[in-house]
CSV table of C-alpha atoms and ligand atoms in Angstrom, one decimal:
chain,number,residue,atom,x,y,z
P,19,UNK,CA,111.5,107.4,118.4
P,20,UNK,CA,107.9,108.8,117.7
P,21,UNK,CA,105.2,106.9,115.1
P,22,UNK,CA,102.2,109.2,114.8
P,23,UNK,CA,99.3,108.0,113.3
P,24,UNK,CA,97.0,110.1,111.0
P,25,UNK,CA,93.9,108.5,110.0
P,26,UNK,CA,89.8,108.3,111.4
P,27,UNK,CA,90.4,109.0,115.1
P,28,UNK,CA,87.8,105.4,115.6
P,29,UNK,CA,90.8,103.7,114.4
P,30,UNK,CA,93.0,105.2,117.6
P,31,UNK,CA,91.7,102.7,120.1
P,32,UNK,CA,92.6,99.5,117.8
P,33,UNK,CA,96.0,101.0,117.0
P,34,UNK,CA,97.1,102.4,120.3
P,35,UNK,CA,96.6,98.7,121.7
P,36,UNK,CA,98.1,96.6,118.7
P,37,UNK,CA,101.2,99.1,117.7
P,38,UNK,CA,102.9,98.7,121.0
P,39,UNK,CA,102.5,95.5,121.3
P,40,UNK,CA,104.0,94.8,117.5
P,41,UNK,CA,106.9,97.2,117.8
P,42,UNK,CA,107.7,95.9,120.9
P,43,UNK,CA,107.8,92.2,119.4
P,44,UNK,CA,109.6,93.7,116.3
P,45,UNK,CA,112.5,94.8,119.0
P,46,UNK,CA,111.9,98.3,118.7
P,47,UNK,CA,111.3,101.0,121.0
P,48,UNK,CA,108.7,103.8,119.5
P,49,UNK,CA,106.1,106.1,120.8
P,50,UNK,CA,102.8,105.7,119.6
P,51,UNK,CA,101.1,108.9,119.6
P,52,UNK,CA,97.7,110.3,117.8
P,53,UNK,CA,99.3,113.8,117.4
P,54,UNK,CA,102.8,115.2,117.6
P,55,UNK,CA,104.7,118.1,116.5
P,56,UNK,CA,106.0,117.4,112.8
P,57,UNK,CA,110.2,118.1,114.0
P,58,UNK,CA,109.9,115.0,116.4
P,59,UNK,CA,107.9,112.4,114.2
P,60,UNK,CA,109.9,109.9,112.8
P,61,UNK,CA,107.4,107.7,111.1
P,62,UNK,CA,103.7,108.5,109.7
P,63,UNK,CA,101.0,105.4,109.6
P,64,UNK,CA,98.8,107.1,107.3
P,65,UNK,CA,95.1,106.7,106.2
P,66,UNK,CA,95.0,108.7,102.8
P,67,UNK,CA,91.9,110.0,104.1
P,68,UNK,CA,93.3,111.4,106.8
P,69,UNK,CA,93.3,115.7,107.1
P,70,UNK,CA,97.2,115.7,106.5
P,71,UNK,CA,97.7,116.6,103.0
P,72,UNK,CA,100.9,118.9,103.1
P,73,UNK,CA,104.0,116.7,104.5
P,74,UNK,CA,106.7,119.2,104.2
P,75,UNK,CA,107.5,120.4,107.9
P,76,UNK,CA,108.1,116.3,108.7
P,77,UNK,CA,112.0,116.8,107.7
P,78,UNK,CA,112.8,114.2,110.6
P,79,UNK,CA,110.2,111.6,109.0
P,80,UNK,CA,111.8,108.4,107.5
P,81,UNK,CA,108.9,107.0,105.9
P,82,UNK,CA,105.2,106.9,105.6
P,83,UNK,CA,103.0,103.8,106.2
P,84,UNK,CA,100.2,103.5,104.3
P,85,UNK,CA,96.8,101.7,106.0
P,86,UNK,CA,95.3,100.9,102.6
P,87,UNK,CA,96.5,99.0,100.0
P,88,UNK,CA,95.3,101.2,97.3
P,89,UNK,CA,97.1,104.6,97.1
P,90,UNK,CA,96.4,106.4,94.3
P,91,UNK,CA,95.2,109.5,96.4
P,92,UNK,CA,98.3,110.2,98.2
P,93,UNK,CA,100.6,109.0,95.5
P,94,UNK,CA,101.1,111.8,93.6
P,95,UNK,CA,101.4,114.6,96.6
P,96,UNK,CA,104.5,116.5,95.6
P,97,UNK,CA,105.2,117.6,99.2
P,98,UNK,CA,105.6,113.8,100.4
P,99,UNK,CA,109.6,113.3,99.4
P,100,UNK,CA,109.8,110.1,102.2
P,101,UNK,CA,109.7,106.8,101.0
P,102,UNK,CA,105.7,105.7,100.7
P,103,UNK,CA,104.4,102.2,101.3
P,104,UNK,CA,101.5,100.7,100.8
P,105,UNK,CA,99.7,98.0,103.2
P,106,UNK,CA,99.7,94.1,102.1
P,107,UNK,CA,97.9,92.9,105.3
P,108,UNK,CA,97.2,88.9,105.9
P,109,UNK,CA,93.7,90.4,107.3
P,110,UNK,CA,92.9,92.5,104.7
P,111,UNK,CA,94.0,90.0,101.8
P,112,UNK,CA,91.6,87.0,103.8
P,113,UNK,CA,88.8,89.7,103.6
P,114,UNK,CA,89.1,90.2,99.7
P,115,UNK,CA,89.2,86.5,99.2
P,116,UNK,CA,86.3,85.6,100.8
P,117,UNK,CA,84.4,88.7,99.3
P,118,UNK,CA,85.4,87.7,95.7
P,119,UNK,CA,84.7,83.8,96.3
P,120,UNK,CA,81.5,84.0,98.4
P,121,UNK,CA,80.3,86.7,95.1
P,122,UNK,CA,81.7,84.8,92.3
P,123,UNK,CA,80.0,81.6,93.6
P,124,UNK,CA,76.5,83.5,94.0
P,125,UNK,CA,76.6,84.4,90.3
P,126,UNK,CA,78.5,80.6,89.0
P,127,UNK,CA,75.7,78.8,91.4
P,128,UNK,CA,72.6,81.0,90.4
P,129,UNK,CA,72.2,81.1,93.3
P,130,UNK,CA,69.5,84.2,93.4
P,131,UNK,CA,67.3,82.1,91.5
P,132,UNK,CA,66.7,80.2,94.9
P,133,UNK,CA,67.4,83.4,97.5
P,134,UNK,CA,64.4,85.3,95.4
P,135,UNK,CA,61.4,83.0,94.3
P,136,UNK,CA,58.6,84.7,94.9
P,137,UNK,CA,56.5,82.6,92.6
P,138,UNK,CA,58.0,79.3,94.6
P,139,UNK,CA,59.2,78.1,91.1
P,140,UNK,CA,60.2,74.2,91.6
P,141,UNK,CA,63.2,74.9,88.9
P,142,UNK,CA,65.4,71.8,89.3
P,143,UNK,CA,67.9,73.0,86.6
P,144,UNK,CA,71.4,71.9,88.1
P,145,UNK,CA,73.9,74.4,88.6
P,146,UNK,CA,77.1,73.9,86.9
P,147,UNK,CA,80.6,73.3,87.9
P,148,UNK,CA,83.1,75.4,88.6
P,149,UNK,CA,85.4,74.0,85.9
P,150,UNK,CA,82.8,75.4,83.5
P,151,UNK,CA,83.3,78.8,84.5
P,152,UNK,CA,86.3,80.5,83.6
P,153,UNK,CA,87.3,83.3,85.6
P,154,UNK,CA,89.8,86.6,84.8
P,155,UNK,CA,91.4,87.9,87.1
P,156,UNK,CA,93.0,91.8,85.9
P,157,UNK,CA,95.8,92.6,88.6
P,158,UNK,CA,98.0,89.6,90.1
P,159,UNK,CA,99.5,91.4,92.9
P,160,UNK,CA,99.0,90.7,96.6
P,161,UNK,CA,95.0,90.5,96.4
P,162,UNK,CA,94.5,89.4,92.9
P,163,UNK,CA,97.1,86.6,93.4
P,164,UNK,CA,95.3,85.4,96.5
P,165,UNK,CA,91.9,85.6,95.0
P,166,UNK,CA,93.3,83.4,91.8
P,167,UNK,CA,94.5,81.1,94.3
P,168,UNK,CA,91.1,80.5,96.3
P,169,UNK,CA,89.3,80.5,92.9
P,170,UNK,CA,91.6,77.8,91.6
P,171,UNK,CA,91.1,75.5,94.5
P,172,UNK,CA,87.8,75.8,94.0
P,173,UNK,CA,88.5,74.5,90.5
P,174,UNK,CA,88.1,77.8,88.3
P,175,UNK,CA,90.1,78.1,85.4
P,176,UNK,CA,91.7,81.1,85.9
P,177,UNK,CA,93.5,83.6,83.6
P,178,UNK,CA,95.8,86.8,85.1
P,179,UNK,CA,96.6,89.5,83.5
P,180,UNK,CA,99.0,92.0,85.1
P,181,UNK,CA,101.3,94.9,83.8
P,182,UNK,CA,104.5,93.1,83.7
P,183,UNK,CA,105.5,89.4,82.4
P,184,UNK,CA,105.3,86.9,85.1
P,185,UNK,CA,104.8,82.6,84.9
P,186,UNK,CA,101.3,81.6,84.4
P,187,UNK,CA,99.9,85.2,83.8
P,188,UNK,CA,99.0,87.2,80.7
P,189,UNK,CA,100.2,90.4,80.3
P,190,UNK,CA,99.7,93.6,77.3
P,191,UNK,CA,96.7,94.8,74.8
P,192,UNK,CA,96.4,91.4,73.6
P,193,UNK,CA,96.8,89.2,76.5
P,194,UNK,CA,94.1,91.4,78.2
P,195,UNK,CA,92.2,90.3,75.2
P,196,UNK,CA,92.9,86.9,75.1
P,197,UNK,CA,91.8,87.4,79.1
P,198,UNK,CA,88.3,89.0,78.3
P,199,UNK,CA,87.4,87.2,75.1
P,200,UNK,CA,86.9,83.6,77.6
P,201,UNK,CA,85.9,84.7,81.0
P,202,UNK,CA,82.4,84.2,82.6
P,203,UNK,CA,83.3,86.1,85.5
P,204,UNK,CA,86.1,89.0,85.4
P,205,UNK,CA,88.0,90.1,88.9
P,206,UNK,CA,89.2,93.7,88.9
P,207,UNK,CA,91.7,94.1,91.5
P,208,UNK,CA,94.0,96.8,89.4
P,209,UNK,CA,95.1,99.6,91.0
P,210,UNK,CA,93.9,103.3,89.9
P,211,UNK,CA,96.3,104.7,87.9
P,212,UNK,CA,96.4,107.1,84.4
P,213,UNK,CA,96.6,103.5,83.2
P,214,UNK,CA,94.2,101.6,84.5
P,215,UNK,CA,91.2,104.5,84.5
P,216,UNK,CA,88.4,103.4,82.3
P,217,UNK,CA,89.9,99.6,81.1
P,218,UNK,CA,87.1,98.4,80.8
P,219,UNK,CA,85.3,100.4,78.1
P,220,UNK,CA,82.9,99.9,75.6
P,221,UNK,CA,85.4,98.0,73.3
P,222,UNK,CA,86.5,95.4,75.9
P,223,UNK,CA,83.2,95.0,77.1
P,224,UNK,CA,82.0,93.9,73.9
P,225,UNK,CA,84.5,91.5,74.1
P,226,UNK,CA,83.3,89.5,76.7
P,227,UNK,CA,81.5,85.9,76.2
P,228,UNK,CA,77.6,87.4,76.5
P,229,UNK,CA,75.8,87.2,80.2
P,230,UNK,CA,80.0,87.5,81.5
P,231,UNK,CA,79.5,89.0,85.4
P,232,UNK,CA,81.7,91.5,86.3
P,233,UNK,CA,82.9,91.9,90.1
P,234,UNK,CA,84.6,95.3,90.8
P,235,UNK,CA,86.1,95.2,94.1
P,236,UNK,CA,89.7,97.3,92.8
P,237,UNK,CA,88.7,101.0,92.1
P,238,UNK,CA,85.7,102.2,90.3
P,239,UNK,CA,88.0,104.3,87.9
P,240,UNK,CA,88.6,100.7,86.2
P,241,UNK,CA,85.3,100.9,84.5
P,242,UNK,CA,83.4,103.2,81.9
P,243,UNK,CA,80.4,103.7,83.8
P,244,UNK,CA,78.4,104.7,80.8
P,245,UNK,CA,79.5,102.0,78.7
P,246,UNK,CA,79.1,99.1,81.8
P,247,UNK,CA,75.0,100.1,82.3
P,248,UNK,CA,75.3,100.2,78.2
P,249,UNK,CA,76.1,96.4,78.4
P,250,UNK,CA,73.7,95.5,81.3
P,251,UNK,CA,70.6,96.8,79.3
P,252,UNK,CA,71.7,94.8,76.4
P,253,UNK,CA,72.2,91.7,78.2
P,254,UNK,CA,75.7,91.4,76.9
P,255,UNK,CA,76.9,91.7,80.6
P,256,UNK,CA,74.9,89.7,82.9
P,257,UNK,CA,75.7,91.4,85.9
P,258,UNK,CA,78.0,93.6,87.9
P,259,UNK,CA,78.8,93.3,91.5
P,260,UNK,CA,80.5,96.6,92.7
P,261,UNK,CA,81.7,97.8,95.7
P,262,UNK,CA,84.2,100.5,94.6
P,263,UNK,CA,83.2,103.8,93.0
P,264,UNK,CA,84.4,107.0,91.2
P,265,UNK,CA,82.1,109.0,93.8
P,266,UNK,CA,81.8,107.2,96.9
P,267,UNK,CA,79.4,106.9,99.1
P,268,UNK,CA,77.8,106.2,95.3
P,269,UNK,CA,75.1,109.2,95.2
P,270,UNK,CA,71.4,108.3,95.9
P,271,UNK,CA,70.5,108.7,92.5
P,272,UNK,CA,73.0,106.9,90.7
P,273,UNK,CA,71.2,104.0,87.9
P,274,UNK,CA,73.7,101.5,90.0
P,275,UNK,CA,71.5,101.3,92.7
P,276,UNK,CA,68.4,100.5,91.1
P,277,UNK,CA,69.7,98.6,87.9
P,278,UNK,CA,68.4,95.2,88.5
P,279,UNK,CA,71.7,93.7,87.0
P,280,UNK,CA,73.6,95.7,90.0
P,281,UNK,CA,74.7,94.6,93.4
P,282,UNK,CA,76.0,97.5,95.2
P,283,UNK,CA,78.3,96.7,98.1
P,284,UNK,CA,79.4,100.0,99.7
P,285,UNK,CA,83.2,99.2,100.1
P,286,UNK,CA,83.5,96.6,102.6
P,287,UNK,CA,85.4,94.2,100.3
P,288,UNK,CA,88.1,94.1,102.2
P,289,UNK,CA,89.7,96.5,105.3
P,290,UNK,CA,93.1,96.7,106.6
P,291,UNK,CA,92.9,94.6,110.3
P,292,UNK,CA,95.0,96.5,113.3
P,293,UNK,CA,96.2,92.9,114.4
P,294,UNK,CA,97.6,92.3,111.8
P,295,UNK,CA,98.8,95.1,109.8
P,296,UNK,CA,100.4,96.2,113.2
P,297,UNK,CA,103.0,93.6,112.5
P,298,UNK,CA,103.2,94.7,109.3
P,299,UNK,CA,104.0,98.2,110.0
P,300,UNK,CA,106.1,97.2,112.9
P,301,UNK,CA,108.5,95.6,110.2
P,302,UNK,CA,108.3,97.8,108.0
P,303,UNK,CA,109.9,100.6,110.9
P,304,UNK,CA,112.1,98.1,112.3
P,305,UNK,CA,113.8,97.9,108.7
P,306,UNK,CA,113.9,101.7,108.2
P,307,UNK,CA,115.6,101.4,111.4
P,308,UNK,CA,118.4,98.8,110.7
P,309,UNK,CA,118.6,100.5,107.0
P,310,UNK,CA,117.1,97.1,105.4
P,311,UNK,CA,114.7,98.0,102.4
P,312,UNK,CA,111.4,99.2,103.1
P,313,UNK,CA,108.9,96.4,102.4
P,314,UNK,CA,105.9,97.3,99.6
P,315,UNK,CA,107.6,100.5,98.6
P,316,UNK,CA,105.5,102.3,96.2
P,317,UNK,CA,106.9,103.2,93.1
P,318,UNK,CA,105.5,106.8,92.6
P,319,UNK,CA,106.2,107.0,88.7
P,320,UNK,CA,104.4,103.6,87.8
P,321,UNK,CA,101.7,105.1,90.5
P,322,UNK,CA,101.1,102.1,92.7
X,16,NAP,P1,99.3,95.3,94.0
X,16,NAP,O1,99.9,94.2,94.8
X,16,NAP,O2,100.1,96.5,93.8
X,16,NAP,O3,98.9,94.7,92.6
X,16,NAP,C1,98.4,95.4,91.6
X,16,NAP,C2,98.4,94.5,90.3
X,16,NAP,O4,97.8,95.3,89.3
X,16,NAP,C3,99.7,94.0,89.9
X,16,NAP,O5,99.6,92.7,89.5
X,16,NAP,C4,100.1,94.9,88.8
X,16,NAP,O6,100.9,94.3,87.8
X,16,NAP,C5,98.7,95.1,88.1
X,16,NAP,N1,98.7,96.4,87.3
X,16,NAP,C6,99.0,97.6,87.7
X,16,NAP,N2,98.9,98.4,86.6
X,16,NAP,C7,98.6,97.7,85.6
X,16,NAP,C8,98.4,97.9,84.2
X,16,NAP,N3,98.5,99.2,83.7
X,16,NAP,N4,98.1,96.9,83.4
X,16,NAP,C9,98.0,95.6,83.9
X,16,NAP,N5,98.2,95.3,85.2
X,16,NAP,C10,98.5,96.3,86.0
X,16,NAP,O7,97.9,95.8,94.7
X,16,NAP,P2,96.9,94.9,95.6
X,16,NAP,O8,97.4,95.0,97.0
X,16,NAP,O9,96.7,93.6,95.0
X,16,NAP,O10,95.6,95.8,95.5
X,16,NAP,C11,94.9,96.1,94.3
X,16,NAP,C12,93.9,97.2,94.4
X,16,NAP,O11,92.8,96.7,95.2
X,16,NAP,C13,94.3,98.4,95.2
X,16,NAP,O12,95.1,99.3,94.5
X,16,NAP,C14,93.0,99.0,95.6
X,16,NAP,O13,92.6,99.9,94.6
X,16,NAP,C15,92.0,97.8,95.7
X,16,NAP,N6,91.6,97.5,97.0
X,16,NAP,C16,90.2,97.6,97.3
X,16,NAP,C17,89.7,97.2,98.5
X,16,NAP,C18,88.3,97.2,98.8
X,16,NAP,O14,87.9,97.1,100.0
X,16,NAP,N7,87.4,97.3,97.8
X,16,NAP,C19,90.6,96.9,99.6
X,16,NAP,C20,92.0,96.9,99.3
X,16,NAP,C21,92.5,97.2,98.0
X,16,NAP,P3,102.4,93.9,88.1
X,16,NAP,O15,102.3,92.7,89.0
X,16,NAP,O16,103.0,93.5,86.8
X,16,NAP,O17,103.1,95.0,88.8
C-alpha cells in the first residue's frame, strides 16, 4: 500500500521519519513516498497548498488526508470524489490554546501598559480579574472547544456560539447576538465558508460592549476589513490581534500593519505537529483499511 504525501517538500524530512513509525504502530504496512505515480497511490496526506490541484487520475486513492485543519481551499475541488478529512492534531490544538490564552491575557492584564513605558509612568492601577472579562468564543469545534476550556480554567466567562445546537453553547442570528452584545474579548476560530465570510461586519461590530478586543486566529474571511479599521478609529473596538488574512503574507501596505490598535501575527497561531498528527493520519488509514469510518470527514456541502 502506498501513502504519498503532497505538501512543502521542508515538511518531507519530519514526515518520512514520523509516518513509518505511526503506521507501523497503527499495524499497518504502507509506503511512505514523496512522489509516486497516481495508479499506485492509495492514500494522499495533503497540504492544500501543495501544487496538486487536479485529483482525477488517483482512481486507486481511498481518501485524502488533510495537514491543516482549515480546508476551505480544497473543499470545493470538483475533481476530488475520495472521502476528504481534515486534521484535528493534539499538537496543533495545544498551539492554538496557548496562542489565544497568552493574547487574551495581554489585552485582560494591560499588560502593554508595562511592556511599553517610555515615559516610566509609576501607574499602579490594578488589573482586573479574569471573572470580569467575558469572553466569546464564535466556533466550538476542535480548537474553539479547547480554547473555551483553557479560558474557563482561567476563570473567563465564556459564551460559544457554533452552527448547530449543542449544551452550554449558543447557536443562530440571535444567539450570535446575545454572544457579541457581552464579550470583552471575542475568539474567532470559525471556519471559512459562504457562511461565515464577513460575520463580523459593521452591524455586529457595533454591537460589541465599546474598547471589546478582537483576536482573529480562524480565517481572515471572518471579518469586514473595512468595517474592523472603521471600529478601531472610533475606539468602539479596542483592539484586534490578527494572525489570519484574506491576502496572506498581508501586503506591506496594508493599514493592519501600522494601525496602532493592530497586532499582526503572521499565521503562526497554531501548526499541525508531524509527531503527532502522524498518529493521527495513521488511524485515519488504518480505518480506511479495516472499512471503519474515516475520522473528521469533511462534509463538502456544509464546507468544513
Ligand atoms: P471545526 O472543528 O470544524 O469547528 C468549526 C466550528 O465552527 C464548529 O463549532 C462549527 O459549528 C462552527 N461553525 C461553522 N460554520 C458556522 C456557522 N455558519 N455559524 C456558526 N458556527 C459555525 O474546526 P477547528 O478544527 O476548530 O478549526 C477552526 C478553524 O481554525 C479552521 O477552519 C481554520 O480556519 C482555523 N485555523 C487556523 C490556524 C492558524 O494557525 N491560524 C490553525 C488551524 C486552524 P458546529 O460545531 O455546529 O458544526
Amino acid at each position: 500500500m502506498t501513502t504519498v504525501l503532497f505538501a512543502a517538500p521542508s515538511l518531507w524530512p519530519e514526515y518520512q521519519a514520523e509516518l513509518p513509525k505511526a503506521l507501523a504502530e497503527a499495524g499497518v504496512q504502507a509506503k511512505v513516498v514523496i512522489d509516486a505515480a497516481p495508479e499506485v497511490v492509495d492514500y494522499i496526506v495533503y497540504a492544500p497548498s501543495s501544487p496538486l490541484q487536479d485529483f482525477t487520475a488517483y482512481h486507486r486513492t481511498k481518501a485524502v488526508l488533510s495537514l491543516w485543519a482549515g480546508v476551505e481551499r480544497v473543499v470545493g475541488n470538483k475533481t476530488l470524489t475520495q472521502p476528504l478529512c481534515r486534521m484535528v492534531d493534539p499538537g496543533l490544538t495545544e498551539g492554538m490554546v496557548e496562542w489565544v490564552v497568552g493574547h487574551a491575557l495581554r489585552h485582560h492584564l494591560g499588560m502593554d501598559r508595562h511592556i511599553v513605558n517610555p515615559g516610566h509612568v509609576w501607574d499602579p492601577t490594578c488589573p482586573p480579574l479574569a471573572r470580569e472579562h467575558p469572553v466569546a468564543v464564535l466556533g466550538m469545534g476542535a480548537l474553539g472547544a479547547a480554547c473555551a476550556a483553557a479560558l474557563r480554567a482561567l476563570n473567563f466567562p465564556v459564551t460559544g456560539w457554533s452552527r448547530t445546537e449543542k449544551p452550554g453553547c449558543l447557536h443562530g442570528e440571535d444567539g450570535l447576538r446575545q454572544a457579541l452584545a457581552s464579550a470583552q474579548i471575542v475568539v474567532l476560530l470559525l471556519p471559512k465558508t459562504p457562511e461565515t465570510e464577513n460575520l463580523l461586519n459593521g452591524e455586529r461590530l457595533a454591537l460589541l460592549p465599546q474598547g471589546a478586543v478582537i483576536l482573529n486566529p480562524g480565517r481572515g474571511a471572518l471579518i469586514d476589513d473595512g468595517a474592523l479599521l472603521a471600529a478601531l478609529n472610533a475606539g468602539h473596538v479596542g483592539h484586534a490581534t490578527l494572525d489570519v488574512f484574506r491576502v496572506e503574507p498581508l501586503p506591506a501596505d496594508h493599514p493592519f500593519w501600522t494601525h496602532p490598535r493592530v497586532t499582526v501575527t503572521p499565521h503562526i497561531a497554531a501548526d499541525t505537529r508531524a509527531y503527532s498528527a502522524a498518529r493521527v493520519i495513521a488511524e485515519n488509514i488504518r480505518r480506511g483499511e479495516t472499512g471503519e469510518p474515516f475520522l473528521h470527514l469533511v462534509d463538502r456541502a456544509r464546507g468544513y
